[in-house]
Short mmCIF file of the C-alpha atoms (twelve columns), coordinates in Angstrom:
data_MODEL
# 
_entry.id   MODEL 
# 
loop_
_atom_site.group_PDB 
_atom_site.id 
_atom_site.type_symbol 
_atom_site.label_atom_id 
_atom_site.label_alt_id 
_atom_site.label_comp_id 
_atom_site.label_asym_id 
_atom_site.label_seq_id 
_atom_site.Cartn_x 
_atom_site.Cartn_y 
_atom_site.Cartn_z 
_atom_site.pdbx_PDB_model_num 
ATOM 1   C CA . UNK A 1   14.422  -24.526 -30.463 1 
ATOM 2   C CA . UNK A 2   10.690  -24.233 -29.996 1 
ATOM 3   C CA . UNK A 3   8.915   -20.879 -30.230 1 
ATOM 4   C CA . UNK A 4   7.665   -19.427 -27.008 1 
ATOM 5   C CA . UNK A 5   3.964   -18.803 -27.003 1 
ATOM 6   C CA . UNK A 6   3.316   -15.388 -25.425 1 
ATOM 7   C CA . UNK A 7   -0.177  -14.685 -24.270 1 
ATOM 8   C CA . UNK A 8   -1.737  -12.623 -21.526 1 
ATOM 9   C CA . UNK A 9   -1.636  -15.456 -19.018 1 
ATOM 10  C CA . UNK A 10  2.109   -15.953 -19.603 1 
ATOM 11  C CA . UNK A 11  2.706   -12.241 -19.212 1 
ATOM 12  C CA . UNK A 12  0.621   -12.072 -16.014 1 
ATOM 13  C CA . UNK A 13  2.235   -15.136 -14.423 1 
ATOM 14  C CA . UNK A 14  5.833   -14.052 -15.270 1 
ATOM 15  C CA . UNK A 15  5.568   -10.291 -14.568 1 
ATOM 16  C CA . UNK A 16  8.505   -9.018  -12.482 1 
ATOM 17  C CA . UNK A 17  6.138   -7.459  -9.925  1 
ATOM 18  C CA . UNK A 18  3.327   -8.904  -7.842  1 
ATOM 19  C CA . UNK A 19  -0.013  -8.674  -9.630  1 
ATOM 20  C CA . UNK A 20  -3.578  -9.511  -8.846  1 
ATOM 21  C CA . UNK A 21  -7.051  -9.065  -10.218 1 
ATOM 22  C CA . UNK A 22  -9.624  -8.226  -7.589  1 
ATOM 23  C CA . UNK A 23  -13.371 -8.253  -7.444  1 
ATOM 24  C CA . UNK A 24  -15.006 -6.391  -4.554  1 
ATOM 25  C CA . UNK A 25  -11.584 -6.349  -2.811  1 
ATOM 26  C CA . UNK A 26  -11.240 -10.139 -3.024  1 
ATOM 27  C CA . UNK A 27  -8.280  -11.658 -4.897  1 
ATOM 28  C CA . UNK A 28  -9.696  -13.313 -8.051  1 
ATOM 29  C CA . UNK A 29  -6.317  -14.182 -9.585  1 
ATOM 30  C CA . UNK A 30  -2.662  -13.499 -8.666  1 
ATOM 31  C CA . UNK A 31  0.788   -14.278 -9.941  1 
ATOM 32  C CA . UNK A 32  3.681   -16.113 -8.325  1 
ATOM 33  C CA . UNK A 33  5.568   -12.851 -7.632  1 
ATOM 34  C CA . UNK A 34  2.712   -11.672 -5.431  1 
ATOM 35  C CA . UNK A 35  2.663   -14.933 -3.500  1 
ATOM 36  C CA . UNK A 36  6.457   -14.866 -3.033  1 
ATOM 37  C CA . UNK A 37  6.423   -11.228 -1.889  1 
ATOM 38  C CA . UNK A 38  3.780   -11.847 0.757   1 
ATOM 39  C CA . UNK A 39  4.899   -15.398 1.701   1 
ATOM 40  C CA . UNK A 40  1.864   -17.274 0.368   1 
ATOM 41  C CA . UNK A 41  1.348   -19.824 -2.363  1 
ATOM 42  C CA . UNK A 42  -0.584  -17.997 -5.078  1 
ATOM 43  C CA . UNK A 43  -3.423  -20.541 -4.941  1 
ATOM 44  C CA . UNK A 44  -3.840  -19.798 -1.234  1 
ATOM 45  C CA . UNK A 45  -4.440  -16.111 -1.946  1 
ATOM 46  C CA . UNK A 46  -7.156  -16.672 -4.551  1 
ATOM 47  C CA . UNK A 47  -10.521 -16.129 -2.871  1 
ATOM 48  C CA . UNK A 48  -8.978  -14.217 0.040   1 
ATOM 49  C CA . UNK A 49  -9.829  -10.637 0.929   1 
ATOM 50  C CA . UNK A 50  -7.061  -8.200  0.146   1 
ATOM 51  C CA . UNK A 51  -7.184  -7.430  3.880   1 
ATOM 52  C CA . UNK A 52  -4.799  -10.343 4.494   1 
ATOM 53  C CA . UNK A 53  -2.053  -8.203  2.934   1 
ATOM 54  C CA . UNK A 54  -2.650  -5.248  5.291   1 
ATOM 55  C CA . UNK A 55  -1.235  -4.778  8.814   1 
ATOM 56  C CA . UNK A 56  -4.776  -4.436  10.185  1 
ATOM 57  C CA . UNK A 57  -8.389  -4.632  9.036   1 
ATOM 58  C CA . UNK A 58  -8.808  -1.005  10.041  1 
ATOM 59  C CA . UNK A 59  -6.011  0.032   7.635   1 
ATOM 60  C CA . UNK A 60  -7.612  -2.064  4.910   1 
ATOM 61  C CA . UNK A 61  -10.951 -0.300  5.494   1 
ATOM 62  C CA . UNK A 62  -9.525  3.228   5.681   1 
ATOM 63  C CA . UNK A 63  -7.362  2.729   2.592   1 
ATOM 64  C CA . UNK A 64  -10.324 1.369   0.661   1 
ATOM 65  C CA . UNK A 65  -12.443 4.398   1.618   1 
ATOM 66  C CA . UNK A 66  -9.617  6.852   0.838   1 
ATOM 67  C CA . UNK A 67  -9.001  5.524   -2.676  1 
ATOM 68  C CA . UNK A 68  -12.644 5.542   -3.871  1 
ATOM 69  C CA . UNK A 69  -12.865 9.276   -4.719  1 
ATOM 70  C CA . UNK A 70  -9.441  9.226   -6.358  1 
ATOM 71  C CA . UNK A 71  -10.179 6.139   -8.464  1 
ATOM 72  C CA . UNK A 72  -13.606 7.503   -9.320  1 
ATOM 73  C CA . UNK A 73  -12.023 10.695  -10.638 1 
ATOM 74  C CA . UNK A 74  -8.934  9.228   -12.300 1 
ATOM 75  C CA . UNK A 75  -9.662  5.558   -12.804 1 
ATOM 76  C CA . UNK A 76  -6.367  4.592   -11.194 1 
ATOM 77  C CA . UNK A 77  -4.536  4.905   -7.873  1 
ATOM 78  C CA . UNK A 78  -0.961  4.595   -6.649  1 
ATOM 79  C CA . UNK A 79  0.822   5.032   -3.314  1 
ATOM 80  C CA . UNK A 80  3.506   3.646   -1.059  1 
ATOM 81  C CA . UNK A 81  2.325   2.064   2.169   1 
ATOM 82  C CA . UNK A 82  3.258   -0.461  4.765   1 
ATOM 83  C CA . UNK A 83  1.920   -3.945  4.051   1 
ATOM 84  C CA . UNK A 84  2.100   -7.271  5.962   1 
ATOM 85  C CA . UNK A 85  3.607   -10.624 4.937   1 
ATOM 86  C CA . UNK A 86  2.115   -13.940 5.987   1 
ATOM 87  C CA . UNK A 87  4.776   -14.235 8.732   1 
ATOM 88  C CA . UNK A 88  3.533   -10.853 10.109  1 
ATOM 89  C CA . UNK A 89  6.623   -8.911  8.977   1 
ATOM 90  C CA . UNK A 90  5.798   -5.376  7.864   1 
ATOM 91  C CA . UNK A 91  7.349   -3.845  4.749   1 
ATOM 92  C CA . UNK A 92  7.031   -0.792  2.526   1 
ATOM 93  C CA . UNK A 93  5.258   -1.545  -0.747  1 
ATOM 94  C CA . UNK A 94  4.467   0.513   -3.842  1 
ATOM 95  C CA . UNK A 95  0.878   -0.301  -4.838  1 
ATOM 96  C CA . UNK A 96  -0.775  0.728   -8.110  1 
ATOM 97  C CA . UNK A 97  -4.210  -0.127  -9.322  1 
ATOM 98  C CA . UNK A 98  -6.700  0.526   -12.076 1 
ATOM 99  C CA . UNK A 99  -10.443 0.145   -11.799 1 
ATOM 100 C CA . UNK A 100 -12.120 -1.819  -14.565 1 
ATOM 101 C CA . UNK A 101 -15.542 -0.340  -13.790 1 
ATOM 102 C CA . UNK A 102 -15.346 3.470   -13.629 1 
ATOM 103 C CA . UNK A 103 -18.394 4.148   -11.437 1 
ATOM 104 C CA . UNK A 104 -17.624 1.325   -8.934  1 
ATOM 105 C CA . UNK A 105 -13.833 1.371   -8.197  1 
ATOM 106 C CA . UNK A 106 -13.871 -1.736  -5.947  1 
ATOM 107 C CA . UNK A 107 -16.051 -3.869  -8.272  1 
ATOM 108 C CA . UNK A 108 -13.047 -5.048  -10.346 1 
ATOM 109 C CA . UNK A 109 -9.470  -3.932  -10.509 1 
ATOM 110 C CA . UNK A 110 -5.928  -4.810  -11.572 1 
ATOM 111 C CA . UNK A 111 -3.268  -4.220  -8.945  1 
ATOM 112 C CA . UNK A 112 0.523   -4.318  -8.881  1 
ATOM 113 C CA . UNK A 113 2.748   -4.545  -5.803  1 
ATOM 114 C CA . UNK A 114 6.478   -3.770  -5.642  1 
ATOM 115 C CA . UNK A 115 8.427   -4.656  -2.510  1 
ATOM 116 C CA . UNK A 116 10.456  -1.618  -1.386  1 
ATOM 117 C CA . UNK A 117 11.985  -3.258  1.715   1 
ATOM 118 C CA . UNK A 118 15.513  -3.492  0.270   1 
ATOM 119 C CA . UNK A 119 15.721  0.310   -0.049  1 
ATOM 120 C CA . UNK A 120 13.204  1.301   2.653   1 
ATOM 121 C CA . UNK A 121 13.120  -0.933  5.737   1 
ATOM 122 C CA . UNK A 122 10.490  -0.568  8.430   1 
ATOM 123 C CA . UNK A 123 12.708  0.520   11.322  1 
ATOM 124 C CA . UNK A 124 10.262  1.530   14.051  1 
ATOM 125 C CA . UNK A 125 7.146   0.128   15.655  1 
ATOM 126 C CA . UNK A 126 4.285   2.289   14.351  1 
ATOM 127 C CA . UNK A 127 0.606   2.375   15.195  1 
ATOM 128 C CA . UNK A 128 -1.871  1.913   12.311  1 
ATOM 129 C CA . UNK A 129 -2.571  5.657   12.266  1 
ATOM 130 C CA . UNK A 130 1.186   6.470   12.308  1 
ATOM 131 C CA . UNK A 131 1.694   4.125   9.299   1 
ATOM 132 C CA . UNK A 132 -1.124  5.936   7.488   1 
ATOM 133 C CA . UNK A 133 0.303   9.394   8.290   1 
ATOM 134 C CA . UNK A 134 3.835   8.227   7.390   1 
ATOM 135 C CA . UNK A 135 2.669   7.045   3.962   1 
ATOM 136 C CA . UNK A 136 0.996   10.368  3.245   1 
ATOM 137 C CA . UNK A 137 4.047   12.340  4.445   1 
ATOM 138 C CA . UNK A 138 6.182   10.332  2.044   1 
ATOM 139 C CA . UNK A 139 3.827   11.482  -0.751  1 
ATOM 140 C CA . UNK A 140 4.749   15.074  0.195   1 
ATOM 141 C CA . UNK A 141 1.358   15.975  1.679   1 
ATOM 142 C CA . UNK A 142 1.027   18.726  4.286   1 
ATOM 143 C CA . UNK A 143 -0.612  18.238  7.677   1 
ATOM 144 C CA . UNK A 144 -3.647  20.187  6.449   1 
ATOM 145 C CA . UNK A 145 -4.049  17.957  3.328   1 
ATOM 146 C CA . UNK A 146 -3.513  14.777  5.357   1 
ATOM 147 C CA . UNK A 147 -6.083  15.960  7.915   1 
ATOM 148 C CA . UNK A 148 -8.630  16.553  5.181   1 
ATOM 149 C CA . UNK A 149 -7.879  13.224  3.501   1 
ATOM 150 C CA . UNK A 150 -8.079  11.042  6.623   1 
ATOM 151 C CA . UNK A 151 -10.766 12.978  8.498   1 
ATOM 152 C CA . UNK A 152 -8.667  14.302  11.382  1 
ATOM 153 C CA . UNK A 153 -7.913  17.791  12.609  1 
ATOM 154 C CA . UNK A 154 -4.632  19.323  11.447  1 
ATOM 155 C CA . UNK A 155 -3.586  19.487  15.127  1 
ATOM 156 C CA . UNK A 156 -4.047  15.717  15.520  1 
ATOM 157 C CA . UNK A 157 -1.990  15.107  12.373  1 
ATOM 158 C CA . UNK A 158 0.753   17.370  13.807  1 
ATOM 159 C CA . UNK A 159 0.637   15.297  17.025  1 
ATOM 160 C CA . UNK A 160 1.175   12.059  14.975  1 
ATOM 161 C CA . UNK A 161 3.961   13.761  13.017  1 
ATOM 162 C CA . UNK A 162 5.683   14.756  16.252  1 
ATOM 163 C CA . UNK A 163 5.463   11.155  17.526  1 
ATOM 164 C CA . UNK A 164 6.971   9.958   14.218  1 
ATOM 165 C CA . UNK A 165 9.791   12.491  14.531  1 
ATOM 166 C CA . UNK A 166 10.608  11.175  17.992  1 
ATOM 167 C CA . UNK A 167 10.494  7.524   16.879  1 
ATOM 168 C CA . UNK A 168 12.800  8.273   13.933  1 
ATOM 169 C CA . UNK A 169 15.014  10.725  15.871  1 
ATOM 170 C CA . UNK A 170 14.307  13.387  13.206  1 
ATOM 171 C CA . UNK A 171 14.864  17.063  14.010  1 
ATOM 172 C CA . UNK A 172 12.849  18.383  11.041  1 
ATOM 173 C CA . UNK A 173 9.931   17.229  8.891   1 
ATOM 174 C CA . UNK A 174 12.303  16.951  5.931   1 
ATOM 175 C CA . UNK A 175 14.649  14.714  7.949   1 
ATOM 176 C CA . UNK A 176 11.638  12.582  8.942   1 
ATOM 177 C CA . UNK A 177 10.616  12.043  5.323   1 
ATOM 178 C CA . UNK A 178 14.205  11.139  4.411   1 
ATOM 179 C CA . UNK A 179 14.294  8.601   7.235   1 
ATOM 180 C CA . UNK A 180 10.915  7.183   6.239   1 
ATOM 181 C CA . UNK A 181 12.104  6.645   2.670   1 
ATOM 182 C CA . UNK A 182 15.404  5.167   3.856   1 
ATOM 183 C CA . UNK A 183 17.686  7.996   2.741   1 
ATOM 184 C CA . UNK A 184 20.596  8.592   5.149   1 
ATOM 185 C CA . UNK A 185 21.235  12.174  6.169   1 
# 
């Protein structure tokens, strides 16, 4: 039996989660798991903007702007958000990243993606803003914090929360969060 040579490339290519290295929000390298998760061949993702993985360019831009102060302060970022496969299907995804250049978070980064669709299906048609608000509600943020983070008034966030509650037939905010994360009540 021959000895397996383990190096960083082997680890990267065989990681059990989707991974990519980005430069200025363009995919510089990615593994097979990322390609499979999003429905692309890995070589077709290299050189593409990360925006191809988002439901809309607007969500790509807003997310990019939202993470800059967090990555600048901490050097890393993590959240759960709705992403888009090549076939246009939307799915919940846990995304984590680390900036390689502290004072320029988008200059270079390492990102991991974990498909949460098996335990958290997307069950309602949501607008881009509703997807953004839903992701922040799942993080446990209040309307006031969400408003501050996304640049809306707390009243506008409450309006979006009310629409989400109707779409998910939730009587309370707690029930809404449980439905968003796929927990039956």
